[in-house]
Coordinates of C-alpha atoms and ligand atoms in Angstrom, one line a residue:
M1050 CA 188.9 64.0 121.5
I1051 CA 189.3 61.3 124.2
A1052 CA 192.9 60.8 123.5
I1053 CA 193.4 64.7 123.7
A1054 CA 191.6 65.1 126.7
I1055 CA 193.9 62.4 128.4
A1056 CA 196.8 64.0 126.8
V1057 CA 196.2 67.1 128.5
A1058 CA 194.7 65.9 132.1
R1059 CA 197.6 66.9 134.1
I1060 CA 197.5 70.5 132.3
G1061 CA 193.8 71.1 132.3
K1062 CA 190.3 69.8 131.3
L1063 CA 189.1 69.7 127.8
I1064 CA 186.0 71.7 127.3
L1065 CA 184.0 70.2 124.2
I1066 CA 181.0 72.1 122.9
G1067 CA 178.0 70.1 120.9
P1068 CA 174.6 68.5 120.4
N1069 CA 173.3 66.1 123.2
T1070 CA 173.6 63.2 120.4
D1071 CA 177.2 63.8 120.3
R1072 CA 177.5 64.0 124.2
L1073 CA 175.9 60.4 124.1
A1074 CA 178.3 58.9 121.4
L1075 CA 180.9 60.4 123.2
E1076 CA 180.0 58.6 126.7
S1077 CA 179.6 55.4 124.4
H1078 CA 183.1 55.9 122.9
W1079 CA 184.8 56.7 126.4
E1080 CA 183.3 53.1 127.6
E1081 CA 184.4 51.3 124.7
R1082 CA 187.7 52.7 125.4
G1083 CA 187.8 50.7 128.6
Q1084 CA 187.2 53.6 130.9
D1085 CA 185.2 53.9 133.9
P1086 CA 181.8 55.8 132.5
S1087 CA 181.8 58.1 136.0
T1088 CA 185.5 59.4 135.5
M1089 CA 184.9 61.1 132.1
G1090 CA 183.8 64.3 133.7
N1091 CA 187.2 64.8 135.4
F1092 CA 188.8 64.7 131.8
I1093 CA 186.3 66.2 129.8
Q1094 CA 183.6 68.9 130.3
Y1095 CA 180.7 68.9 127.8
I1096 CA 178.6 71.7 127.3
E1097 CA 175.6 70.8 125.5
C1098 CA 174.8 73.3 122.9
M1099 CA 171.5 74.3 120.2
H1100 CA 172.6 75.4 117.0
S1101 CA 171.1 78.5 117.6
E1102 CA 173.2 79.1 120.7
W1103 CA 175.8 78.1 118.4
K1104 CA 177.9 81.5 117.9
Q1105 CA 177.7 82.7 121.4
T1106 CA 178.5 79.6 123.1
V1107 CA 181.7 79.4 121.4
H1108 CA 182.3 82.8 122.0
R1109 CA 182.0 82.5 125.5
E1110 CA 184.0 79.6 126.0
I1111 CA 186.9 80.8 123.7
D1112 CA 187.1 83.7 125.9
A1113 CA 187.2 81.6 129.0
A1114 CA 189.7 79.2 127.6
D1115 CA 193.2 79.1 128.4
C1116 CA 194.3 77.2 125.6
V1117 CA 192.1 76.8 122.3
L1118 CA 192.9 73.3 120.3
L1119 CA 192.1 74.1 116.2
Y1120 CA 191.8 70.8 114.5
I1121 CA 192.5 71.2 110.8
A1122 CA 191.1 68.7 108.1
P1123 CA 189.7 68.9 104.9
K1124 CA 186.4 69.2 104.4
M1125 CA 186.0 66.2 101.6
E1126 CA 188.5 63.5 101.4
K1127 CA 191.2 65.8 100.7
F1128 CA 192.5 69.0 100.1
P1129 CA 192.4 70.9 97.1
L1130 CA 195.6 71.6 95.5
L1131 CA 197.3 74.5 96.4
K1132 CA 199.3 75.2 93.2
P1133 CA 200.9 78.8 93.3
A1134 CA 199.7 80.5 90.4
E1135 CA 202.2 81.3 87.7
V1136 CA 201.1 84.5 85.3
P1137 CA 202.4 86.8 82.6
S1138 CA 201.3 89.7 84.6
I1139 CA 200.0 90.8 87.9
L1140 CA 196.5 91.5 86.6
E1141 CA 196.1 88.0 84.8
Y1142 CA 196.8 86.9 88.8
Y1143 CA 193.9 89.3 89.4
D1144 CA 191.6 87.9 86.7
A1145 CA 192.4 83.9 87.6
P1146 CA 189.2 81.9 89.4
F1147 CA 189.3 81.8 93.4
K1148 CA 190.5 78.7 94.9
K1149 CA 187.8 76.2 96.7
L1150 CA 187.7 76.8 100.1
S1151 CA 190.2 74.1 102.0
T1152 CA 187.9 73.3 105.0
G1153 CA 184.5 74.1 106.2
A1154 CA 183.6 77.7 106.0
G1155 CA 182.4 77.7 109.8
L1156 CA 185.8 76.4 111.0
L1157 CA 187.8 79.3 109.0
H1158 CA 185.2 81.6 110.6
E1159 CA 185.8 80.5 114.2
I1160 CA 189.6 81.8 113.1
A1161 CA 188.5 85.2 113.1
Y1162 CA 186.6 84.7 116.6
L1163 CA 190.0 83.6 117.6
D1164 CA 191.5 86.9 116.5
C1165 CA 188.6 89.0 117.9
L1166 CA 189.1 87.9 121.3
G1167 CA 193.1 88.1 120.8
K1168 CA 193.3 84.0 121.8
I1169 CA 195.4 83.5 118.5
G1170 CA 198.6 83.3 120.6
N1171 CA 196.8 80.8 123.0
T1172 CA 195.7 78.6 119.9
V1173 CA 197.3 75.1 119.0
V1174 CA 196.9 73.7 115.5
I1175 CA 196.5 70.0 115.0
C1176 CA 196.2 68.2 112.0
R1177 CA 197.1 64.9 110.3
E1178 CA 201.2 64.6 109.7
R1179 CA 200.5 63.9 105.8
E1180 CA 198.3 67.1 105.4
S1181 CA 200.7 69.4 107.8
N1182 CA 202.7 70.8 104.7
Y1183 CA 199.5 72.0 102.9
V1184 CA 198.3 73.7 106.2
R1185 CA 201.6 75.3 107.1
E1186 CA 202.0 76.2 103.2
L1187 CA 198.1 77.6 103.6
I1188 CA 199.2 79.7 107.1
N1189 CA 202.2 81.1 105.7
A1190 CA 201.9 81.5 101.9
N1191 CA 199.3 84.0 102.2
S1192 CA 198.6 87.5 104.1
L1193 CA 195.3 89.2 104.8
D1194 CA 196.8 92.2 103.0
L1195 CA 199.6 91.4 100.5
I1196 CA 200.3 89.2 98.2
F1197 CA 204.0 88.3 97.1
F1198 CA 205.4 87.7 93.3
T1199 CA 208.7 86.0 92.1
V1200 CA 210.2 86.3 88.8
T1201 CA 210.7 82.9 87.2
A1202 CA 213.1 81.9 84.7
G1203 CA 211.0 81.9 82.1
N1204 CA 210.2 85.6 82.9
S1205 CA 206.5 85.1 84.0
L1206 CA 205.5 85.5 87.5
R1207 CA 204.8 83.1 90.4
A1208 CA 202.4 84.5 93.1
G1209 CA 202.7 83.4 96.6
S1210 CA 199.7 81.9 96.8
P1211 CA 196.5 81.3 94.4
R1212 CA 193.7 83.4 95.1
L1213 CA 192.2 82.9 98.3
L1214 CA 188.2 83.7 99.3
A1215 CA 187.9 85.6 102.9
P1216 CA 187.4 82.4 104.5
D1217 CA 190.7 80.9 103.6
R1218 CA 192.4 83.9 104.4
Q1219 CA 191.8 83.6 107.8
L1220 CA 194.4 81.2 107.9
A1221 CA 197.3 83.3 107.9
R1222 CA 196.1 85.0 110.9
L1223 CA 197.4 81.3 112.7
Q1224 CA 200.8 82.5 112.0
A1225 CA 201.0 83.8 115.7
A1226 CA 199.5 80.5 116.6
A1227 CA 201.6 78.5 119.5
G1228 CA 202.3 75.8 117.8
I1229 CA 201.3 73.0 115.3
V1230 CA 201.0 69.5 116.3
T1231 CA 200.4 66.6 113.8
F1232 CA 199.7 63.1 114.3
V1233 CA 199.9 59.6 112.3
G1234 CA 197.2 56.7 111.6
D1235 CA 196.6 55.5 115.3
D1236 CA 198.7 58.0 117.0
L1237 CA 195.7 59.6 118.5
D1238 CA 194.9 56.1 119.9
A1239 CA 198.2 55.7 121.8
P1240 CA 199.4 56.5 125.0
R1241 CA 202.8 58.7 125.1
S1242 CA 202.7 58.3 121.5
R1243 CA 204.6 61.2 119.7
F1244 CA 201.5 63.3 119.3
D1245 CA 201.0 62.7 123.0
R1246 CA 204.4 63.7 123.8
S1247 CA 204.2 66.7 121.6
L1248 CA 200.8 68.1 122.3
R1249 CA 201.6 68.9 126.0
P1250 CA 204.9 71.5 125.5
S1251 CA 202.9 73.1 122.7
V1252 CA 199.9 73.5 125.2
K1253 CA 202.4 74.9 127.8
V1254 CA 203.4 77.6 125.3
A1255 CA 199.9 78.7 124.8
L1256 CA 199.3 78.6 128.5
R1257 CA 202.1 80.9 129.0
H1258 CA 200.7 83.2 126.3
R1259 CA 197.5 83.9 128.4
G1260 CA 199.8 86.4 130.7
T1261 CA 201.2 88.2 128.2
P1262 CA 199.6 92.2 128.0
K1263 CA 197.5 92.7 124.9
R1264 CA 198.4 95.5 122.4
V1265 CA 195.0 96.6 122.0
R1266 CA 192.2 96.5 124.5
R1267 CA 190.0 94.0 123.7
P1268 CA 186.5 94.3 124.0
S1269 CA 184.2 91.8 125.8
W1270 CA 183.2 88.8 124.2
Q1271 CA 179.5 89.9 124.4
V1272 CA 180.0 93.3 122.5
L1273 CA 181.4 91.2 119.8
L1274 CA 178.1 89.9 119.3
G1275 CA 174.6 91.1 117.4
S1276 CA 173.7 94.4 116.0
S1277 CA 173.4 97.5 117.9
P1278 CA 172.0 101.4 117.1
T1279 CA 174.8 102.8 119.4
P1280 CA 178.4 103.1 118.8
R1281 CA 181.0 99.9 119.9
P1282 CA 184.5 99.8 120.3
L1283 CA 185.1 96.8 117.8
P1284 CA 188.1 95.0 115.7
P1285 CA 189.9 95.0 113.7
D1286 CA 191.3 98.3 115.5
N1287 CA 188.5 98.8 118.2
Q1288 CA 187.5 102.2 117.0
L1289 CA 184.1 103.1 117.3
K1290 CA 181.6 101.4 115.2
I1291 CA 177.7 101.4 114.5
I1292 CA 177.0 97.9 113.2
S1293 CA 173.4 98.2 113.5
H1294 CA 171.9 95.7 110.6
T1295 CA 174.1 92.9 110.4
K1296 CA 175.4 90.7 113.3
V1297 CA 179.0 91.2 114.1
E1298 CA 179.6 87.7 114.5
D1299 CA 178.7 87.2 110.9
L1300 CA 181.1 89.5 109.2
L1301 CA 184.7 87.8 108.7
H1302 CA 186.1 91.3 107.8
I1303 CA 185.1 94.4 109.7
P1304 CA 186.4 97.8 108.1
R1305 CA 189.2 99.9 110.0
G1306 CA 188.5 103.4 111.3
E1307 CA 185.0 105.2 112.5
I1308 CA 182.2 103.4 110.4
A1309 CA 178.3 103.4 110.2
E1310 CA 176.7 100.2 108.4
V1311 CA 174.5 101.6 105.5
P1312 CA 171.5 99.2 105.1
V1313 CA 172.0 96.8 101.9
E1314 CA 168.4 98.2 100.6
Q1315 CA 169.6 101.5 101.1
A1316 CA 173.2 100.9 99.8
Q1317 CA 171.2 99.0 96.6
S1318 CA 168.8 101.9 96.0
Q1319 CA 172.1 103.7 95.0
L1320 CA 173.1 100.9 92.3
N1321 CA 171.8 100.8 88.7
R1322 CA 169.8 97.5 87.7
R1323 CA 172.9 96.2 86.3
A1324 CA 175.3 96.8 89.0
A1325 CA 172.9 95.7 91.4
R1326 CA 172.3 92.3 89.8
K1327 CA 176.5 91.9 89.0
G1328 CA 177.0 91.9 92.7
C1329 CA 180.7 92.4 93.8
P1330 CA 182.5 93.3 90.7
T1331 CA 185.8 91.1 92.2
C1332 CA 184.1 88.0 93.1
G1333 CA 180.7 88.1 91.7
A1334 CA 179.0 87.4 95.2
R1335 CA 175.4 88.6 95.4
I1336 CA 174.8 92.1 96.9
P1337 CA 173.7 90.4 100.8
K1338 CA 177.4 89.4 100.9
L1339 CA 178.4 93.0 101.0
F1340 CA 179.1 94.9 104.2
F1341 CA 178.1 98.8 103.1
Y1342 CA 179.0 101.7 105.3
V1343 CA 180.1 105.1 105.4
D1344 CA 183.7 106.4 106.8
R1345 CA 182.0 108.1 110.0
L1346 CA 179.2 107.5 112.8
D1347 CA 176.7 109.6 111.6
I1348 CA 175.4 109.2 108.0
D1349 CA 174.9 112.0 105.7
P1350 CA 173.2 111.6 102.7
D1351 CA 176.0 113.0 100.3
D1352 CA 178.6 110.4 102.0
N1353 CA 180.3 107.9 99.9
I1354 CA 179.1 104.7 100.8
W1355 CA 181.9 102.1 100.9
A1356 CA 181.6 98.4 100.7
K1357 CA 184.0 95.5 101.9
C1358 CA 183.0 92.4 100.3
Q1359 CA 183.0 89.8 103.1
N1360 CA 183.2 86.5 99.9
C1361 CA 186.6 88.0 98.5
M1362 CA 187.1 90.6 100.8
A1363 CA 188.0 93.2 97.9
G1364 CA 187.3 96.9 98.9
L1365 CA 184.6 98.7 97.0
L1366 CA 183.1 102.0 97.0
I1367 CA 180.0 103.3 95.1
E1368 CA 180.6 105.6 92.1
D1369 CA 178.0 106.6 89.0
R1370 CA 175.5 104.3 90.4
V1371 CA 178.1 101.4 90.0
L1372 CA 180.4 99.6 92.4
I1373 CA 184.0 99.7 91.7
E1374 CA 187.2 98.2 93.4
V1375 CA 189.4 100.6 94.9
Ligands
ZN2273 ZN1 183.8 89.8 96.3

């Protein structure tokens, strides 16, 4: 963090959000590097934040930031294998198990925040050089809507990516990021290192993006938080939606068009016991992981109840007391 703050010092100030304990650790690390303790505030603005205020604070600060630095690293020691699936038919691809998440679900969810706040073009991705191929592959191979297949010499099909869960599919949004900057070993601590020299140009690209007119008028960050019984313009298409039971910031995938949320208990009462126990027919996620809705603003008892699985992004419909994929 300190190396990044120093690298961008001539362009701007690094804003960090975290608990008080991390602030103290940062201050002592600043001193260990021989820096004058009184100067840290010139490089880093530290915003103390409790866990309960995290999502609200992150929305506010992303909205206000000119550039967002997104560090992608494996949650465990290394990223899980990203081997493209080779299958005899498309049907078998969709029967294959989903890949384990490549990094923390919280970080991946924040990519959705960046998108909702119109900040992908202001984002610079940072990762280790040895992991950069994996990160690039994950960003480019998977699309939010389409999976490409190629026919192999043996006449089977090779999928563009393994089956990815909804959090990993957020990485596709970073195709429009301002740049990917990598570092090697001690690069971060070496002044005028390759990382140092390559970070600044990418940050400048991100800063130029702040003046770009947005194609879709975005709602303010406050609108993207919490639940409300009244219609609000919401992503991905800025149409009016009533999301009155779930907090918007907890949703990874909001359906398009005018919609009104159907409470989970009400939707569950429309399912037979077996279907309710099974959950999502595509990934097996439990019923509370599904977002139920009707495709208009006022709910009529005869309306079809649709669902969007927040775990695998499958589109579902309740029909004859069971959930079917549509
Ligand atoms: Zn699912």
